[in-house]
């Protein structure tokens, strides 16, 4: 028995052929499985890179080549009439071509000197522009809004003459004079065109969003118009006509009277009862020539007889 064991130990054991093939197949399958997992991972990484990285050659360079420039924006909402302070402003970089006209590149330009006050509400992160501000930090005033040679004039209005309260600061209007003199028929004249409204009542907020009936409207006029309008208000009634946005064209009009109110149809004047003119006297009958007659004597008596023509 011991000899047989020693002989078995010396003779190498042979593995069956079918077990060798199974081991090789198992190693091939395991290698394929790992290659499939690695390929899936690489594909996932490639998809993520394609999603987050810029497409095309030079895309990153083109994106970074957009010129940027500083601009002052509102760090917090700024209400109408509020003074601009450093805590309400911040400086950010924006695309240089997207900066609006009248922007500011430094914060100290808005807070030094007289300072600036908001003429309308400014939302947070909105670029601050000069058109939304007025110089002079202590209070709002109409004077800084005027042109170098212009004047501010208040016109008395009501619900009708003031376009039902639908005129807002910043709008453009035409002015008409309606007059009824004692010696002539009523008429209407065009006084001024394309006049800018500075304030409605005491409100200069160009972002006003609620209409309201007021007693006065402050407008911007030249010195000659400032001389004419008070005289016009003393002799008649001023009416405002609201213009569309951006329409600054001038039109040519003539004085309009009551007889011009129709649309070109024939007008038949009817007089009031009791004001009819007196009847014209009838013409005198034409003078008739006297008939010719002769004296006829009959039995000593004389008589006249007409002579037929």
PDB file of C-alpha atoms in Angstrom:
ATOM      1  CA  UNK A   1       0.000   0.000   0.000  1.00  0.00           C
ATOM      2  CA  UNK A   2       2.809   2.324   0.820  1.00  0.00           C
ATOM      3  CA  UNK A   3       4.519   1.536  -2.476  1.00  0.00           C
ATOM      4  CA  UNK A   4       1.385   2.399  -4.396  1.00  0.00           C
ATOM      5  CA  UNK A   5       1.080   5.763  -2.673  1.00  0.00           C
ATOM      6  CA  UNK A   6       4.638   6.596  -3.466  1.00  0.00           C
ATOM      7  CA  UNK A   7       4.072   5.679  -7.087  1.00  0.00           C
ATOM      8  CA  UNK A   8       0.990   7.881  -7.266  1.00  0.00           C
ATOM      9  CA  UNK A   9       2.911  10.725  -5.784  1.00  0.00           C
ATOM     10  CA  UNK A  10       5.563  10.392  -8.440  1.00  0.00           C
ATOM     11  CA  UNK A  11       3.185  10.140 -11.378  1.00  0.00           C
ATOM     12  CA  UNK A  12       1.682  13.614 -12.187  1.00  0.00           C
ATOM     13  CA  UNK A  13      -2.008  13.826 -12.174  1.00  0.00           C
ATOM     14  CA  UNK A  14      -3.525  14.723 -15.527  1.00  0.00           C
ATOM     15  CA  UNK A  15      -6.426  17.149 -15.709  1.00  0.00           C
ATOM     16  CA  UNK A  16      -9.242  16.098 -17.959  1.00  0.00           C
ATOM     17  CA  UNK A  17      -9.442  17.974 -21.239  1.00  0.00           C
ATOM     18  CA  UNK A  18     -13.020  19.149 -20.710  1.00  0.00           C
ATOM     19  CA  UNK A  19     -12.099  20.831 -17.410  1.00  0.00           C
ATOM     20  CA  UNK A  20      -9.293  22.800 -19.118  1.00  0.00           C
ATOM     21  CA  UNK A  21     -11.629  24.110 -21.754  1.00  0.00           C
ATOM     22  CA  UNK A  22     -14.106  25.269 -19.091  1.00  0.00           C
ATOM     23  CA  UNK A  23     -11.401  27.225 -17.260  1.00  0.00           C
ATOM     24  CA  UNK A  24     -10.274  28.961 -20.450  1.00  0.00           C
ATOM     25  CA  UNK A  25     -13.873  29.890 -21.335  1.00  0.00           C
ATOM     26  CA  UNK A  26     -14.444  31.272 -17.854  1.00  0.00           C
ATOM     27  CA  UNK A  27     -11.347  33.470 -18.103  1.00  0.00           C
ATOM     28  CA  UNK A  28     -12.438  34.767 -21.539  1.00  0.00           C
ATOM     29  CA  UNK A  29     -15.908  35.574 -20.279  1.00  0.00           C
ATOM     30  CA  UNK A  30     -14.533  37.379 -17.242  1.00  0.00           C
ATOM     31  CA  UNK A  31     -12.150  39.388 -19.442  1.00  0.00           C
ATOM     32  CA  UNK A  32     -14.996  40.333 -21.796  1.00  0.00           C
ATOM     33  CA  UNK A  33     -17.134  41.390 -18.854  1.00  0.00           C
ATOM     34  CA  UNK A  34     -14.436  43.714 -17.551  1.00  0.00           C
ATOM     35  CA  UNK A  35     -13.868  45.159 -21.022  1.00  0.00           C
ATOM     36  CA  UNK A  36     -17.608  45.857 -21.324  1.00  0.00           C
ATOM     37  CA  UNK A  37     -17.657  47.627 -17.955  1.00  0.00           C
ATOM     38  CA  UNK A  38     -14.587  49.695 -18.857  1.00  0.00           C
ATOM     39  CA  UNK A  39     -16.085  50.628 -22.228  1.00  0.00           C
ATOM     40  CA  UNK A  40     -19.346  51.720 -20.602  1.00  0.00           C
ATOM     41  CA  UNK A  41     -17.452  53.874 -18.122  1.00  0.00           C
ATOM     42  CA  UNK A  42     -15.441  55.522 -20.898  1.00  0.00           C
ATOM     43  CA  UNK A  43     -18.609  56.181 -22.868  1.00  0.00           C
ATOM     44  CA  UNK A  44     -20.247  57.798 -19.835  1.00  0.00           C
ATOM     45  CA  UNK A  45     -17.220  60.010 -19.254  1.00  0.00           C
ATOM     46  CA  UNK A  46     -17.185  61.026 -22.929  1.00  0.00           C
ATOM     47  CA  UNK A  47     -20.881  61.954 -22.799  1.00  0.00           C
ATOM     48  CA  UNK A  48     -20.357  64.104 -19.711  1.00  0.00           C
ATOM     49  CA  UNK A  49     -17.396  65.861 -21.302  1.00  0.00           C
ATOM     50  CA  UNK A  50     -19.366  66.492 -24.497  1.00  0.00           C
ATOM     51  CA  UNK A  51     -22.192  68.007 -22.460  1.00  0.00           C
ATOM     52  CA  UNK A  52     -20.195  70.349 -20.264  1.00  0.00           C
ATOM     53  CA  UNK A  53     -17.291  71.351 -22.483  1.00  0.00           C
ATOM     54  CA  UNK A  54     -17.773  73.902 -25.335  1.00  0.00           C
ATOM     55  CA  UNK A  55     -18.286  72.409 -28.770  1.00  0.00           C
ATOM     56  CA  UNK A  56     -15.996  72.913 -31.702  1.00  0.00           C
ATOM     57  CA  UNK A  57     -12.390  73.991 -31.905  1.00  0.00           C
ATOM     58  CA  UNK A  58     -11.623  77.323 -30.334  1.00  0.00           C
ATOM     59  CA  UNK A  59     -14.989  77.601 -28.543  1.00  0.00           C
ATOM     60  CA  UNK A  60     -13.380  78.235 -25.186  1.00  0.00           C
ATOM     61  CA  UNK A  61     -11.180  80.940 -26.648  1.00  0.00           C
ATOM     62  CA  UNK A  62     -14.146  82.608 -28.374  1.00  0.00           C
ATOM     63  CA  UNK A  63     -16.143  82.576 -25.144  1.00  0.00           C
ATOM     64  CA  UNK A  64     -13.364  84.145 -23.137  1.00  0.00           C
ATOM     65  CA  UNK A  65     -12.745  86.691 -25.918  1.00  0.00           C
ATOM     66  CA  UNK A  66     -16.055  88.565 -25.258  1.00  0.00           C
ATOM     67  CA  UNK A  67     -14.954  92.006 -24.016  1.00  0.00           C
ATOM     68  CA  UNK A  68     -16.234  92.798 -20.536  1.00  0.00           C
ATOM     69  CA  UNK A  69     -16.477  96.213 -18.895  1.00  0.00           C
ATOM     70  CA  UNK A  70     -17.573  97.509 -15.479  1.00  0.00           C
ATOM     71  CA  UNK A  71     -21.026  99.025 -14.918  1.00  0.00           C
ATOM     72  CA  UNK A  72     -22.824 100.282 -11.821  1.00  0.00           C
ATOM     73  CA  UNK A  73     -25.980  98.323 -10.947  1.00  0.00           C
ATOM     74  CA  UNK A  74     -28.451  98.533  -8.086  1.00  0.00           C
ATOM     75  CA  UNK A  75     -27.456  96.262  -5.218  1.00  0.00           C
ATOM     76  CA  UNK A  76     -30.993  96.539  -3.799  1.00  0.00           C
ATOM     77  CA  UNK A  77     -34.304  98.002  -5.022  1.00  0.00           C
ATOM     78  CA  UNK A  78     -34.235 101.828  -5.121  1.00  0.00           C
ATOM     79  CA  UNK A  79     -37.569 103.623  -4.831  1.00  0.00           C
ATOM     80  CA  UNK A  80     -38.733 106.829  -6.474  1.00  0.00           C
ATOM     81  CA  UNK A  81     -37.228 109.879  -4.767  1.00  0.00           C
ATOM     82  CA  UNK A  82     -34.560 107.910  -2.854  1.00  0.00           C
ATOM     83  CA  UNK A  83     -31.031 109.220  -2.680  1.00  0.00           C
ATOM     84  CA  UNK A  84     -28.313 106.931  -4.065  1.00  0.00           C
ATOM     85  CA  UNK A  85     -25.925 105.687  -1.364  1.00  0.00           C
ATOM     86  CA  UNK A  86     -22.934 103.302  -1.559  1.00  0.00           C
ATOM     87  CA  UNK A  87     -24.848 100.445   0.093  1.00  0.00           C
ATOM     88  CA  UNK A  88     -27.458 100.531  -2.686  1.00  0.00           C
ATOM     89  CA  UNK A  89     -24.914 100.272  -5.521  1.00  0.00           C
ATOM     90  CA  UNK A  90     -22.367  97.742  -6.729  1.00  0.00           C
ATOM     91  CA  UNK A  91     -19.922  97.418  -9.615  1.00  0.00           C
ATOM     92  CA  UNK A  92     -20.127  94.351 -11.861  1.00  0.00           C
ATOM     93  CA  UNK A  93     -18.545  93.283 -15.161  1.00  0.00           C
ATOM     94  CA  UNK A  94     -20.990  93.037 -18.059  1.00  0.00           C
ATOM     95  CA  UNK A  95     -20.487  92.597 -21.822  1.00  0.00           C
ATOM     96  CA  UNK A  96     -19.219  95.921 -23.066  1.00  0.00           C
ATOM     97  CA  UNK A  97     -21.619  96.032 -26.011  1.00  0.00           C
ATOM     98  CA  UNK A  98     -24.650  95.471 -23.767  1.00  0.00           C
ATOM     99  CA  UNK A  99     -24.093  98.516 -21.557  1.00  0.00           C
ATOM    100  CA  UNK A 100     -26.932 101.031 -22.196  1.00  0.00           C
ATOM    101  CA  UNK A 101     -26.414 104.659 -23.038  1.00  0.00           C
ATOM    102  CA  UNK A 102     -25.858 106.821 -19.966  1.00  0.00           C
ATOM    103  CA  UNK A 103     -24.401 104.054 -17.771  1.00  0.00           C
ATOM    104  CA  UNK A 104     -21.795 104.665 -15.077  1.00  0.00           C
ATOM    105  CA  UNK A 105     -18.457 102.873 -14.751  1.00  0.00           C
ATOM    106  CA  UNK A 106     -17.684 104.095 -11.213  1.00  0.00           C
ATOM    107  CA  UNK A 107     -19.760 104.298  -8.043  1.00  0.00           C
ATOM    108  CA  UNK A 108     -18.163 107.537  -6.824  1.00  0.00           C
ATOM    109  CA  UNK A 109     -19.598 109.361  -9.868  1.00  0.00           C
ATOM    110  CA  UNK A 110     -23.051 108.824  -8.351  1.00  0.00           C
ATOM    111  CA  UNK A 111     -22.446 109.659  -4.720  1.00  0.00           C
ATOM    112  CA  UNK A 112     -19.850 112.449  -4.714  1.00  0.00           C
ATOM    113  CA  UNK A 113     -20.706 116.126  -5.056  1.00  0.00           C
ATOM    114  CA  UNK A 114     -24.416 116.877  -5.225  1.00  0.00           C
ATOM    115  CA  UNK A 115     -25.301 113.212  -5.427  1.00  0.00           C
ATOM    116  CA  UNK A 116     -28.141 111.669  -7.417  1.00  0.00           C
ATOM    117  CA  UNK A 117     -31.796 110.914  -6.675  1.00  0.00           C
ATOM    118  CA  UNK A 118     -33.934 108.312  -8.433  1.00  0.00           C
ATOM    119  CA  UNK A 119     -36.660 109.669 -10.708  1.00  0.00           C
ATOM    120  CA  UNK A 120     -38.266 106.230 -11.012  1.00  0.00           C
ATOM    121  CA  UNK A 121     -38.058 102.889  -9.202  1.00  0.00           C
ATOM    122  CA  UNK A 122     -34.873 100.950 -10.004  1.00  0.00           C
ATOM    123  CA  UNK A 123     -34.964  97.182  -9.523  1.00  0.00           C
ATOM    124  CA  UNK A 124     -32.137  95.128  -8.027  1.00  0.00           C
ATOM    125  CA  UNK A 125     -29.302  94.261 -10.466  1.00  0.00           C
ATOM    126  CA  UNK A 126     -30.584  96.842 -12.963  1.00  0.00           C
ATOM    127  CA  UNK A 127     -27.907  98.943 -14.655  1.00  0.00           C
ATOM    128  CA  UNK A 128     -28.176 102.515 -13.387  1.00  0.00           C
ATOM    129  CA  UNK A 129     -28.457 105.104 -16.182  1.00  0.00           C
ATOM    130  CA  UNK A 130     -28.431 108.877 -16.127  1.00  0.00           C
ATOM    131  CA  UNK A 131     -31.992 109.216 -17.503  1.00  0.00           C
ATOM    132  CA  UNK A 132     -33.409 107.611 -14.348  1.00  0.00           C
ATOM    133  CA  UNK A 133     -31.641 110.056 -12.021  1.00  0.00           C
ATOM    134  CA  UNK A 134     -31.651 113.719 -11.166  1.00  0.00           C
ATOM    135  CA  UNK A 135     -28.755 115.694  -9.722  1.00  0.00           C
ATOM    136  CA  UNK A 136     -29.207 117.269  -6.309  1.00  0.00           C
ATOM    137  CA  UNK A 137     -29.517 114.868  -3.427  1.00  0.00           C
ATOM    138  CA  UNK A 138     -31.502 116.840  -0.856  1.00  0.00           C
ATOM    139  CA  UNK A 139     -34.892 116.957  -2.605  1.00  0.00           C
ATOM    140  CA  UNK A 140     -36.576 116.410  -5.931  1.00  0.00           C
ATOM    141  CA  UNK A 141     -36.886 119.472  -8.112  1.00  0.00           C
ATOM    142  CA  UNK A 142     -38.240 120.156 -11.579  1.00  0.00           C
ATOM    143  CA  UNK A 143     -35.457 122.592 -12.460  1.00  0.00           C
ATOM    144  CA  UNK A 144     -32.777 119.925 -13.191  1.00  0.00           C
ATOM    145  CA  UNK A 145     -35.166 118.301 -15.675  1.00  0.00           C
ATOM    146  CA  UNK A 146     -35.386 121.397 -17.862  1.00  0.00           C
ATOM    147  CA  UNK A 147     -33.362 121.999 -20.997  1.00  0.00           C
ATOM    148  CA  UNK A 148     -30.840 124.860 -20.989  1.00  0.00           C
ATOM    149  CA  UNK A 149     -33.275 127.344 -22.598  1.00  0.00           C
ATOM    150  CA  UNK A 150     -36.613 125.888 -21.513  1.00  0.00           C
ATOM    151  CA  UNK A 151     -39.145 126.885 -18.875  1.00  0.00           C
ATOM    152  CA  UNK A 152     -41.566 124.991 -16.645  1.00  0.00           C
ATOM    153  CA  UNK A 153     -45.183 126.146 -16.696  1.00  0.00           C
ATOM    154  CA  UNK A 154     -48.179 124.779 -14.795  1.00  0.00           C
ATOM    155  CA  UNK A 155     -51.423 124.399 -16.769  1.00  0.00           C
ATOM    156  CA  UNK A 156     -54.736 124.108 -14.971  1.00  0.00           C
ATOM    157  CA  UNK A 157     -56.649 120.972 -15.975  1.00  0.00           C
ATOM    158  CA  UNK A 158     -59.577 118.867 -14.836  1.00  0.00           C
ATOM    159  CA  UNK A 159     -60.875 115.395 -15.631  1.00  0.00           C
ATOM    160  CA  UNK A 160     -61.872 116.427 -19.157  1.00  0.00           C
ATOM    161  CA  UNK A 161     -59.077 118.796 -20.148  1.00  0.00           C
ATOM    162  CA  UNK A 162     -56.471 116.515 -18.552  1.00  0.00           C
ATOM    163  CA  UNK A 163     -57.430 113.448 -20.666  1.00  0.00           C
ATOM    164  CA  UNK A 164     -59.169 111.725 -17.719  1.00  0.00           C
ATOM    165  CA  UNK A 165     -55.973 111.611 -15.693  1.00  0.00           C
ATOM    166  CA  UNK A 166     -54.185 109.457 -18.279  1.00  0.00           C
ATOM    167  CA  UNK A 167     -51.331 111.949 -18.763  1.00  0.00           C
ATOM    168  CA  UNK A 168     -48.155 110.828 -16.969  1.00  0.00           C
ATOM    169  CA  UNK A 169     -44.740 112.455 -16.422  1.00  0.00           C
ATOM    170  CA  UNK A 170     -42.617 111.990 -19.527  1.00  0.00           C
ATOM    171  CA  UNK A 171     -45.577 111.951 -21.938  1.00  0.00           C
ATOM    172  CA  UNK A 172     -45.878 114.308 -24.916  1.00  0.00           C
ATOM    173  CA  UNK A 173     -49.007 116.409 -25.500  1.00  0.00           C
ATOM    174  CA  UNK A 174     -50.462 119.038 -27.831  1.00  0.00           C
ATOM    175  CA  UNK A 175     -52.151 122.146 -26.410  1.00  0.00           C
ATOM    176  CA  UNK A 176     -55.392 123.608 -27.793  1.00  0.00           C
ATOM    177  CA  UNK A 177     -57.215 126.815 -26.861  1.00  0.00           C
ATOM    178  CA  UNK A 178     -61.025 126.782 -26.909  1.00  0.00           C
ATOM    179  CA  UNK A 179     -62.532 130.291 -26.740  1.00  0.00           C
ATOM    180  CA  UNK A 180     -66.011 131.778 -27.007  1.00  0.00           C
ATOM    181  CA  UNK A 181     -65.763 135.539 -27.497  1.00  0.00           C
ATOM    182  CA  UNK A 182     -68.751 137.827 -27.253  1.00  0.00           C
ATOM    183  CA  UNK A 183     -68.249 139.377 -30.664  1.00  0.00           C
ATOM    184  CA  UNK A 184     -67.694 136.184 -32.688  1.00  0.00           C
ATOM    185  CA  UNK A 185     -68.552 132.514 -32.858  1.00  0.00           C
ATOM    186  CA  UNK A 186     -66.618 129.991 -30.679  1.00  0.00           C
ATOM    187  CA  UNK A 187     -63.344 128.703 -32.123  1.00  0.00           C
ATOM    188  CA  UNK A 188     -60.409 126.393 -31.304  1.00  0.00           C
ATOM    189  CA  UNK A 189     -56.724 127.084 -31.980  1.00  0.00           C
ATOM    190  CA  UNK A 190     -53.631 124.867 -31.833  1.00  0.00           C
ATOM    191  CA  UNK A 191     -51.205 126.554 -29.435  1.00  0.00           C
ATOM    192  CA  UNK A 192     -48.231 124.168 -29.147  1.00  0.00           C
ATOM    193  CA  UNK A 193     -47.196 120.688 -30.266  1.00  0.00           C
ATOM    194  CA  UNK A 194     -45.011 117.919 -28.842  1.00  0.00           C
ATOM    195  CA  UNK A 195     -44.774 119.417 -25.351  1.00  0.00           C
ATOM    196  CA  UNK A 196     -43.101 117.281 -22.675  1.00  0.00           C
ATOM    197  CA  UNK A 197     -44.917 116.721 -19.391  1.00  0.00           C
ATOM    198  CA  UNK A 198     -42.605 117.198 -16.410  1.00  0.00           C
ATOM    199  CA  UNK A 199     -45.008 116.523 -13.555  1.00  0.00           C
ATOM    200  CA  UNK A 200     -48.632 115.595 -12.966  1.00  0.00           C
ATOM    201  CA  UNK A 201     -49.793 117.432  -9.892  1.00  0.00           C
ATOM    202  CA  UNK A 202     -46.728 117.181  -7.645  1.00  0.00           C
ATOM    203  CA  UNK A 203     -45.666 113.769  -8.985  1.00  0.00           C
ATOM    204  CA  UNK A 204     -42.558 113.649 -11.202  1.00  0.00           C
ATOM    205  CA  UNK A 205     -42.201 109.851 -11.157  1.00  0.00           C
ATOM    206  CA  UNK A 206     -41.836 108.812 -14.799  1.00  0.00           C
ATOM    207  CA  UNK A 207     -42.645 105.234 -13.757  1.00  0.00           C
ATOM    208  CA  UNK A 208     -46.036 106.207 -12.365  1.00  0.00           C
ATOM    209  CA  UNK A 209     -48.484 103.397 -13.149  1.00  0.00           C
ATOM    210  CA  UNK A 210     -51.818 104.570 -11.715  1.00  0.00           C
ATOM    211  CA  UNK A 211     -53.878 107.346 -13.347  1.00  0.00           C
ATOM    212  CA  UNK A 212     -55.358 110.084 -11.210  1.00  0.00           C
ATOM    213  CA  UNK A 213     -57.305 113.291 -11.710  1.00  0.00           C
ATOM    214  CA  UNK A 214     -55.199 116.332 -10.782  1.00  0.00           C
ATOM    215  CA  UNK A 215     -55.656 120.081 -10.934  1.00  0.00           C
ATOM    216  CA  UNK A 216     -52.397 121.037 -12.656  1.00  0.00           C
ATOM    217  CA  UNK A 217     -49.944 119.603 -15.155  1.00  0.00           C
ATOM    218  CA  UNK A 218     -46.413 121.043 -15.362  1.00  0.00           C
ATOM    219  CA  UNK A 219     -45.043 121.189 -18.901  1.00  0.00           C
ATOM    220  CA  UNK A 220     -41.755 122.176 -20.535  1.00  0.00           C
ATOM    221  CA  UNK A 221     -42.052 125.135 -22.936  1.00  0.00           C
ATOM    222  CA  UNK A 222     -39.810 127.711 -24.543  1.00  0.00           C
ATOM    223  CA  UNK A 223     -39.872 131.358 -23.373  1.00  0.00           C
ATOM    224  CA  UNK A 224     -42.291 132.483 -26.119  1.00  0.00           C
ATOM    225  CA  UNK A 225     -44.731 129.683 -25.297  1.00  0.00           C
ATOM    226  CA  UNK A 226     -44.404 130.561 -21.613  1.00  0.00           C
ATOM    227  CA  UNK A 227     -45.592 134.070 -22.538  1.00  0.00           C
ATOM    228  CA  UNK A 228     -48.479 132.943 -24.748  1.00  0.00           C
ATOM    229  CA  UNK A 229     -50.004 130.238 -22.580  1.00  0.00           C
ATOM    230  CA  UNK A 230     -50.913 132.413 -19.540  1.00  0.00           C
ATOM    231  CA  UNK A 231     -52.727 134.806 -21.889  1.00  0.00           C
ATOM    232  CA  UNK A 232     -54.499 131.896 -23.530  1.00  0.00           C
ATOM    233  CA  UNK A 233     -55.578 130.536 -20.131  1.00  0.00           C
ATOM    234  CA  UNK A 234     -56.952 133.982 -19.217  1.00  0.00           C
ATOM    235  CA  UNK A 235     -59.064 134.215 -22.370  1.00  0.00           C
ATOM    236  CA  UNK A 236     -60.225 130.638 -22.840  1.00  0.00           C
ATOM    237  CA  UNK A 237     -59.845 126.988 -21.830  1.00  0.00           C
ATOM    238  CA  UNK A 238     -56.713 124.888 -22.416  1.00  0.00           C
ATOM    239  CA  UNK A 239     -57.185 121.300 -23.618  1.00  0.00           C
ATOM    240  CA  UNK A 240     -54.496 118.599 -23.687  1.00  0.00           C
ATOM    241  CA  UNK A 241     -54.229 116.009 -26.471  1.00  0.00           C
ATOM    242  CA  UNK A 242     -52.022 113.006 -25.677  1.00  0.00           C
ATOM    243  CA  UNK A 243     -49.494 111.953 -28.342  1.00  0.00           C
ATOM    244  CA  UNK A 244     -48.302 108.393 -29.118  1.00  0.00           C
ATOM    245  CA  UNK A 245     -44.848 107.371 -27.900  1.00  0.00           C
ATOM    246  CA  UNK A 246     -42.128 108.422 -30.313  1.00  0.00           C
ATOM    247  CA  UNK A 247     -44.427 110.591 -32.441  1.00  0.00           C
ATOM    248  CA  UNK A 248     -42.805 114.030 -32.701  1.00  0.00           C
ATOM    249  CA  UNK A 249     -44.175 115.028 -36.118  1.00  0.00           C
ATOM    250  CA  UNK A 250     -45.704 118.464 -36.457  1.00  0.00           C
ATOM    251  CA  UNK A 251     -49.040 118.931 -38.222  1.00  0.00           C
ATOM    252  CA  UNK A 252     -50.444 122.079 -39.762  1.00  0.00           C
ATOM    253  CA  UNK A 253     -53.902 123.090 -38.552  1.00  0.00           C
ATOM    254  CA  UNK A 254     -56.090 126.192 -38.956  1.00  0.00           C
ATOM    255  CA  UNK A 255     -58.459 127.847 -36.522  1.00  0.00           C
ATOM    256  CA  UNK A 256     -61.700 125.881 -36.339  1.00  0.00           C
ATOM    257  CA  UNK A 257     -65.137 127.457 -35.914  1.00  0.00           C
ATOM    258  CA  UNK A 258     -68.610 126.049 -35.377  1.00  0.00           C
ATOM    259  CA  UNK A 259     -69.365 126.249 -39.088  1.00  0.00           C
ATOM    260  CA  UNK A 260     -66.363 123.931 -39.733  1.00  0.00           C
ATOM    261  CA  UNK A 261     -67.592 121.069 -37.556  1.00  0.00           C
ATOM    262  CA  UNK A 262     -69.269 119.095 -40.319  1.00  0.00           C
ATOM    263  CA  UNK A 263     -67.516 116.513 -42.442  1.00  0.00           C
ATOM    264  CA  UNK A 264     -68.065 118.302 -45.739  1.00  0.00           C
ATOM    265  CA  UNK A 265     -71.823 117.803 -46.069  1.00  0.00           C
ATOM    266  CA  UNK A 266     -74.145 120.682 -46.955  1.00  0.00           C
ATOM    267  CA  UNK A 267     -75.296 122.565 -43.888  1.00  0.00           C
ATOM    268  CA  UNK A 268     -78.884 123.906 -43.724  1.00  0.00           C
ATOM    269  CA  UNK A 269     -79.145 126.697 -41.196  1.00  0.00           C
ATOM    270  CA  UNK A 270     -82.381 126.607 -39.176  1.00  0.00           C
ATOM    271  CA  UNK A 271     -83.292 129.724 -37.224  1.00  0.00           C
ATOM    272  CA  UNK A 272     -84.744 129.624 -33.759  1.00  0.00           C
ATOM    273  CA  UNK A 273     -88.500 130.364 -33.343  1.00  0.00           C
ATOM    274  CA  UNK A 274     -89.201 134.047 -32.660  1.00  0.00           C
ATOM    275  CA  UNK A 275     -86.092 135.181 -34.429  1.00  0.00           C
ATOM    276  CA  UNK A 276     -87.582 135.003 -37.913  1.00  0.00           C
ATOM    277  CA  UNK A 277     -86.967 138.154 -39.945  1.00  0.00           C
ATOM    278  CA  UNK A 278     -89.850 140.573 -40.535  1.00  0.00           C
ATOM    279  CA  UNK A 279     -91.878 139.958 -43.671  1.00  0.00           C
ATOM    280  CA  UNK A 280     -90.729 142.054 -46.564  1.00  0.00           C
ATOM    281  CA  UNK A 281     -93.298 144.627 -47.809  1.00  0.00           C
ATOM    282  CA  UNK A 282     -95.167 143.589 -50.876  1.00  0.00           C
ATOM    283  CA  UNK A 283     -94.224 145.450 -54.010  1.00  0.00           C
ATOM    284  CA  UNK A 284     -96.696 148.122 -55.128  1.00  0.00           C
ATOM    285  CA  UNK A 285     -99.027 147.272 -57.951  1.00  0.00           C
ATOM    286  CA  UNK A 286     -97.966 148.740 -61.258  1.00  0.00           C
ATOM    287  CA  UNK A 287     -99.570 152.113 -62.065  1.00  0.00           C
ATOM    288  CA  UNK A 288    -102.587 151.686 -64.358  1.00  0.00           C
ATOM    289  CA  UNK A 289    -103.278 154.244 -66.977  1.00  0.00           C
ATOM    290  CA  UNK A 290    -106.774 155.881 -66.608  1.00  0.00           C
ATOM    291  CA  UNK A 291    -109.341 154.653 -69.068  1.00  0.00           C
ATOM    292  CA  UNK A 292    -110.304 157.107 -71.866  1.00  0.00           C
ATOM    293  CA  UNK A 293    -113.911 158.293 -71.889  1.00  0.00           C
ATOM    294  CA  UNK A 294    -116.200 160.561 -73.909  1.00  0.00           C
ATOM    295  CA  UNK A 295    -119.129 162.778 -72.888  1.00  0.00           C
ATOM    296  CA  UNK A 296    -122.439 161.603 -74.298  1.00  0.00           C
ATOM    297  CA  UNK A 297    -125.445 164.028 -74.349  1.00  0.00           C
ATOM    298  CA  UNK A 298    -128.816 162.372 -74.226  1.00  0.00           C
ATOM    299  CA  UNK A 299    -132.012 164.391 -73.811  1.00  0.00           C
ATOM    300  CA  UNK A 300    -130.112 167.270 -72.432  1.00  0.00           C
ATOM    301  CA  UNK A 301    -128.311 165.113 -69.878  1.00  0.00           C
ATOM    302  CA  UNK A 302    -124.536 164.467 -70.108  1.00  0.00           C
ATOM    303  CA  UNK A 303    -122.909 161.112 -69.207  1.00  0.00           C
ATOM    304  CA  UNK A 304    -119.380 159.679 -69.495  1.00  0.00           C
ATOM    305  CA  UNK A 305    -118.736 156.506 -71.494  1.00  0.00           C
ATOM    306  CA  UNK A 306    -115.426 154.544 -71.526  1.00  0.00           C
ATOM    307  CA  UNK A 307    -113.676 154.087 -74.772  1.00  0.00           C
ATOM    308  CA  UNK A 308    -112.657 150.492 -75.347  1.00  0.00           C
ATOM    309  CA  UNK A 309    -109.004 150.030 -76.289  1.00  0.00           C
TER     310      UNK A 309
END
